[in-house]
Amino acid sequence: MNMDIAVIRGDGIGPEVVNEAMKVLDAVCAKYGHTINYEHILMGGCSIDAYGDPLTDEAVAIAKSKDAVLLGSIGGNTQTSPWYKLPPNKRPEAGLLKIRKELGLFANLRPAYLYPELKDACPLKSEVAERGFDMMMMRELTGGLYFGERYTKEIDGVMTAVDTLTYNENEIRRIAIKGFDIAMKRRKKVTLIDKANVLDSSRLWRKVVEEVSKDYSEVEYDVMLVDNCAMQLVKDPAQFDVVLTENMFGDILSDEASMITGSIGMLSSASLNETKFGLYEPSGGSAPDIAGKNIANPIATILSAAMMLRYTFDLDKEADAIENAVKTVLKEGYRTGDIAKAGEATVKCDEMGTLIAQRV
Ligand code: NAD
């Protein structure tokens, strides 16, 4: 297969971790007979320095012309970097908001998987960590409370703030279809998280997702209230496969799910639109505190590249090869500083990339 990818190395540790993901992708291509054309574009602080703009329209046009975007991370130290003296719409993060909007990315995927080798970093009870977990948090990204009408005004002499939560059935249906499609590539279970005992929007989610579920007879489908889900993630995370939810619930629950894995440097993510197009990036930020030291953990970005192969290109075997290579290096005991126990030997960012590429 011939793949066309836009690459945004970004700021901080971004270039270091993206280089390692490209190294691993190249190893996959060599082994399985694929080619990848990479075109680099700037976004974030580096684009501000070059063009005075966190994301130019030219860069957006290039991204749109590709099959997928692989992103490192953007931004700098928010206290000290001159980028944060600029108006909000000129700061690095404005580039991220612009690219998500321009590419119509409405579905955010964050896998939360507990590697047996890293279970000591899991903050849950040991018997829960022992059972492990492997779930896909799927959050709606462009609707709901964060995008509704909002205002604050005095009503009858009392300051009153209003935020509105709106979803239409089309917004729900398109992410539900993605959720069930993804479940078909996994353990074939979808849990819809909502607050249908209170919210009208949740009741519409239930109705539409139930309808979509009828087209996926192989997928087990159930529903859970969001307050119960917050508890179940801590008590019994092994029960979940695809966890489908709206924007605000997903914002909170996906951070909770990340936290129970215990290691930010391992967490990949994807944002998808209606087509096979996706933007793939690590869940963490640009880590300015460790940038340029070659000590960042590249695994989150490498696993994001695996997600790209699986969800944009349907190359499941190749994605498995990357995920298994990561499992192998961890089993062999290799660790970057962020996932090493006190006193344990560590490898550098580029060594970790090479070790994984060799095991693909
Ligand atoms: P951060 O995720 O960059 O760092 C938090 C902590 O995690 C730091 O101690 C960092 O060293 C560590 N860390 C993160 N990724 C790591 C990795 N791969 N390997 C080892 N350690 C890792 O969060 P922050 O410090 O709050 O933000 C720093 C900058 O990143 C800010 O400018 C923020 O706006 C930006 N940011 C960007 C994105 C993005 O590009 N999507 C996401 C979040 C934050």
XYZ file of N, CA and C in Angstrom, residues 11-118:
324
model
N 6.501 20.936 18.857
C 7.429 21.599 19.784
C 7.883 20.635 20.882
N 8.819 21.103 21.701
C 9.249 20.335 22.878
C 9.745 18.958 22.481
N 9.200 17.927 23.125
C 9.628 16.553 22.806
C 9.013 16.055 21.497
N 8.108 16.844 20.899
C 7.420 16.407 19.678
C 8.362 15.839 18.620
N 9.391 16.629 18.189
C 10.284 16.110 17.143
C 10.984 14.807 17.551
N 11.364 14.694 18.830
C 12.082 13.488 19.279
C 11.191 12.251 19.178
N 9.934 12.375 19.640
C 9.081 11.180 19.658
C 8.543 10.849 18.258
N 8.316 11.890 17.441
C 7.824 11.624 16.074
C 8.908 10.921 15.257
N 10.168 11.324 15.442
C 11.254 10.646 14.713
C 11.243 9.147 15.000
N 10.977 8.790 16.259
C 10.985 7.358 16.614
C 9.768 6.644 16.014
N 8.626 7.339 15.974
C 7.436 6.718 15.359
C 7.685 6.488 13.868
N 8.359 7.451 13.211
C 8.645 7.278 11.780
C 9.624 6.123 11.570
N 10.567 5.985 12.496
C 11.531 4.870 12.413
C 10.779 3.526 12.445
N 9.788 3.445 13.335
C 9.026 2.199 13.474
C 8.128 1.987 12.243
N 7.513 3.065 11.759
C 6.683 2.937 10.542
C 7.537 2.470 9.367
N 8.745 3.006 9.266
C 9.630 2.587 8.169
C 9.963 1.098 8.280
N 10.136 0.629 9.519
C 10.420 -0.804 9.704
C 9.219 -1.643 9.262
N 8.006 -1.155 9.565
C 6.789 -1.868 9.136
C 6.726 -1.910 7.608
N 7.024 -0.770 6.984
C 6.967 -0.715 5.510
C 7.969 -1.684 4.890
N 9.190 -1.716 5.466
C 10.221 -2.606 4.931
C 9.776 -4.060 5.053
N 9.154 -4.397 6.176
C 8.775 -5.794 6.396
C 7.575 -6.214 5.545
N 6.592 -5.326 5.422
C 5.337 -5.736 4.784
C 5.172 -5.196 3.361
N 6.197 -4.511 2.838
C 6.148 -4.071 1.447
C 5.236 -2.886 1.186
N 5.137 -1.964 2.131
C 4.359 -0.733 1.919
C 5.309 0.440 1.721
N 4.734 1.565 1.222
C 5.535 2.801 1.196
C 4.736 3.918 1.875
N 5.472 4.786 2.541
C 4.838 5.963 3.145
C 5.542 7.199 2.614
N 4.749 8.153 2.101
C 5.309 9.463 1.755
C 4.977 10.410 2.891
N 6.021 10.990 3.493
C 5.812 11.926 4.591
C 5.956 13.346 4.060
N 5.033 14.223 4.404
C 5.241 15.644 4.114
C 5.146 16.405 5.434
N 6.220 17.124 5.761
C 6.258 17.803 7.057
C 5.577 19.159 6.983
N 4.754 19.442 7.970
C 4.169 20.789 8.080
C 4.403 21.306 9.498
N 4.315 22.611 9.636
C 4.563 23.211 10.958
C 3.247 23.530 11.644
N 3.238 23.319 12.959
C 2.092 23.762 13.761
C 2.607 24.065 15.161
N 1.957 25.039 15.831
C 2.345 25.351 17.206
C 3.403 26.428 17.255
N 4.247 26.354 18.281
C 5.264 27.376 18.503
C 6.223 27.514 17.326
N 6.621 26.377 16.749
C 7.580 26.443 15.635
C 6.966 27.174 14.437
N 5.654 27.060 14.247
C 4.994 27.769 13.147
C 4.869 29.260 13.478
N 4.661 29.568 14.747
C 4.633 30.984 15.170
C 5.996 31.617 14.867
N 7.063 30.894 15.229
C 8.414 31.439 14.994
C 8.676 31.631 13.492
N 8.190 30.702 12.672
C 8.473 30.775 11.232
C 7.536 31.732 10.503
N 6.245 31.726 10.853
C 5.252 32.470 10.058
C 4.407 33.465 10.869
N 4.612 33.528 12.173
C 3.778 34.406 13.002
C 2.356 33.885 13.140
N 2.148 32.594 12.903
C 0.801 32.009 12.893
C 0.940 30.547 13.361
N 0.130 30.115 14.345
C 0.317 28.737 14.849
C -0.044 27.653 13.833
N -0.837 27.998 12.814
C -1.129 27.024 11.748
C -1.580 27.799 10.516
N -0.790 27.735 9.465
C -1.151 28.509 8.267
C -2.215 27.757 7.456
N -2.920 28.502 6.604
C -3.920 27.869 5.734
C -3.245 26.896 4.760
N -2.004 27.214 4.378
C -1.265 26.313 3.468
C -1.037 24.962 4.157
N -0.673 25.021 5.439
C -0.441 23.771 6.182
C -1.737 22.973 6.289
N -2.846 23.660 6.531
C -4.145 22.971 6.611
C -4.454 22.291 5.270
N -4.195 23.015 4.173
C -4.495 22.455 2.846
C -3.669 21.192 2.609
N -2.402 21.206 3.030
C -1.567 20.004 2.869
C -2.148 18.863 3.704
N -2.494 19.161 4.963
C -3.055 18.110 5.832
C -4.305 17.502 5.196
N -5.157 18.362 4.656
C -6.417 17.874 4.062
C -6.189 16.990 2.839
N -5.049 17.209 2.168
C -4.802 16.443 0.942
C -4.224 15.054 1.231
N -3.962 14.752 2.511
C -3.312 13.476 2.863
C -4.326 12.452 3.382
N -3.826 11.233 3.636
C -4.684 10.188 4.207
C -4.825 10.341 5.715
N -3.771 10.910 6.335
C -3.767 10.994 7.796
C -2.705 12.005 8.232
N -2.799 12.411 9.496
C -1.781 13.302 10.068
C -1.190 12.620 11.300
N 0.126 12.614 11.368
C 0.813 12.129 12.570
C 1.389 13.351 13.283
N 1.020 13.517 14.543
C 1.390 14.726 15.287
C 2.191 14.352 16.529
N 3.235 15.129 16.805
C 3.972 14.961 18.068
C 3.196 15.684 19.145
N 3.609 16.881 19.468
C 2.831 17.691 20.413
C 3.287 19.128 20.233
N 2.453 20.035 20.665
C 2.780 21.443 20.445
C 2.701 22.204 21.771
N 3.333 23.371 21.775
C 3.275 24.228 22.958
C 4.593 24.260 23.694
N 4.702 25.249 24.584
C 5.922 25.391 25.375
C 5.574 25.573 26.829
N 6.539 26.051 27.598
C 6.295 26.336 29.004
C 5.354 27.545 29.092
N 4.165 27.307 29.611
C 3.132 28.354 29.558
C 3.461 29.540 30.476
N 4.404 29.356 31.393
C 4.797 30.471 32.278
C 5.881 31.335 31.628
N 6.815 30.687 30.940
C 8.009 31.424 30.505
C 8.117 31.650 28.996
N 7.406 30.873 28.191
C 7.602 31.000 26.744
C 6.944 32.277 26.197
N 7.657 33.005 25.314
C 7.068 34.214 24.731
C 5.800 33.919 23.913
N 5.609 32.644 23.488
C 4.392 32.296 22.730
C 3.135 32.631 23.536
N 3.252 32.561 24.882
C 2.060 32.756 25.724
C 1.829 34.221 26.106
N 2.646 35.115 25.507
C 2.372 36.555 25.659
C 1.508 37.037 24.481
N 1.309 36.160 23.496
C 0.496 36.515 22.319
C -0.997 36.412 22.670
N -1.861 37.070 21.873
C -3.299 36.892 22.113
C -3.691 35.419 21.947
N -4.738 34.946 22.664
C -5.083 33.516 22.661
C -5.194 32.905 21.266
N -5.711 33.650 20.285
C -5.886 33.037 18.954
C -4.584 32.959 18.164
N -3.482 33.439 18.752
C -2.174 33.340 18.079
C -1.224 32.405 18.835
N -1.714 31.814 19.922
C -0.858 30.926 20.724
C -0.790 29.529 20.095
N 0.183 28.701 20.532
C 0.347 27.376 19.904
C -0.935 26.549 19.869
N -1.689 26.529 20.983
C -2.871 25.654 21.074
C -3.953 26.052 20.070
N -3.924 27.325 19.609
C -4.915 27.744 18.614
C -4.742 26.923 17.332
N -3.513 26.497 17.058
C -3.252 25.657 15.881
C -3.964 24.323 15.994
N -3.937 23.781 17.208
C -4.580 22.484 17.449
C -6.097 22.586 17.271
N -6.681 23.651 17.822
C -8.133 23.832 17.683
C -8.500 24.014 16.211
N -7.645 24.780 15.493
C -7.938 25.041 14.081
C -7.867 23.750 13.260
N -6.847 22.953 13.493
C -6.721 21.744 12.646
C -7.869 20.776 12.936
N -8.269 20.660 14.221
C -9.389 19.752 14.559
C -10.659 20.211 13.862
N -10.867 21.539 13.870
C -12.091 22.087 13.260
C -12.044 21.914 11.736
N -10.903 22.291 11.137
C -10.787 22.234 9.675
C -10.943 20.805 9.148
N -10.463 19.845 9.939
C -10.513 18.458 9.467
C -11.797 17.751 9.904
N -12.652 18.448 10.631
C -13.946 17.863 11.042
C -13.791 16.648 11.946
N -12.845 16.717 12.873
C -12.542 15.543 13.706
C -13.524 15.482 14.875
N -14.488 14.592 14.810
C -15.556 14.588 15.820
C -15.469 13.413 16.788
N -14.585 12.461 16.507
C -14.504 11.287 17.381
C -13.093 11.163 17.932
N -12.988 11.206 19.246
C -11.678 11.065 19.871
C -11.555 9.682 20.509
N -10.473 9.003 20.180
C -10.238 7.658 20.715
C -9.018 7.668 21.607
N -9.178 7.147 22.800
C -8.013 6.999 23.667
C -8.012 5.595 24.268
N -7.096 4.755 23.826
C -7.034 3.428 24.433
C -6.459 3.530 25.851
N -6.994 2.743 26.754
C -6.399 2.633 28.096
C -6.126 1.152 28.316
N -4.850 0.808 28.294
C -4.432 -0.596 28.372
C -3.394 -0.699 29.471
N -3.555 -1.688 30.317
C -2.567 -1.860 31.384
C -1.588 -2.967 30.998
N -0.349 -2.576 30.717
C 0.684 -3.573 30.420
C 1.022 -4.320 31.711
N 1.016 -5.663 31.677
C 1.315 -6.410 32.906
C 2.650 -5.965 33.526
N 3.622 -5.626 32.670
C 4.956 -5.236 33.165
C 4.922 -3.902 33.907
N 3.870 -3.096 33.658
C 3.822 -1.761 34.271
C 2.730 -1.682 35.330
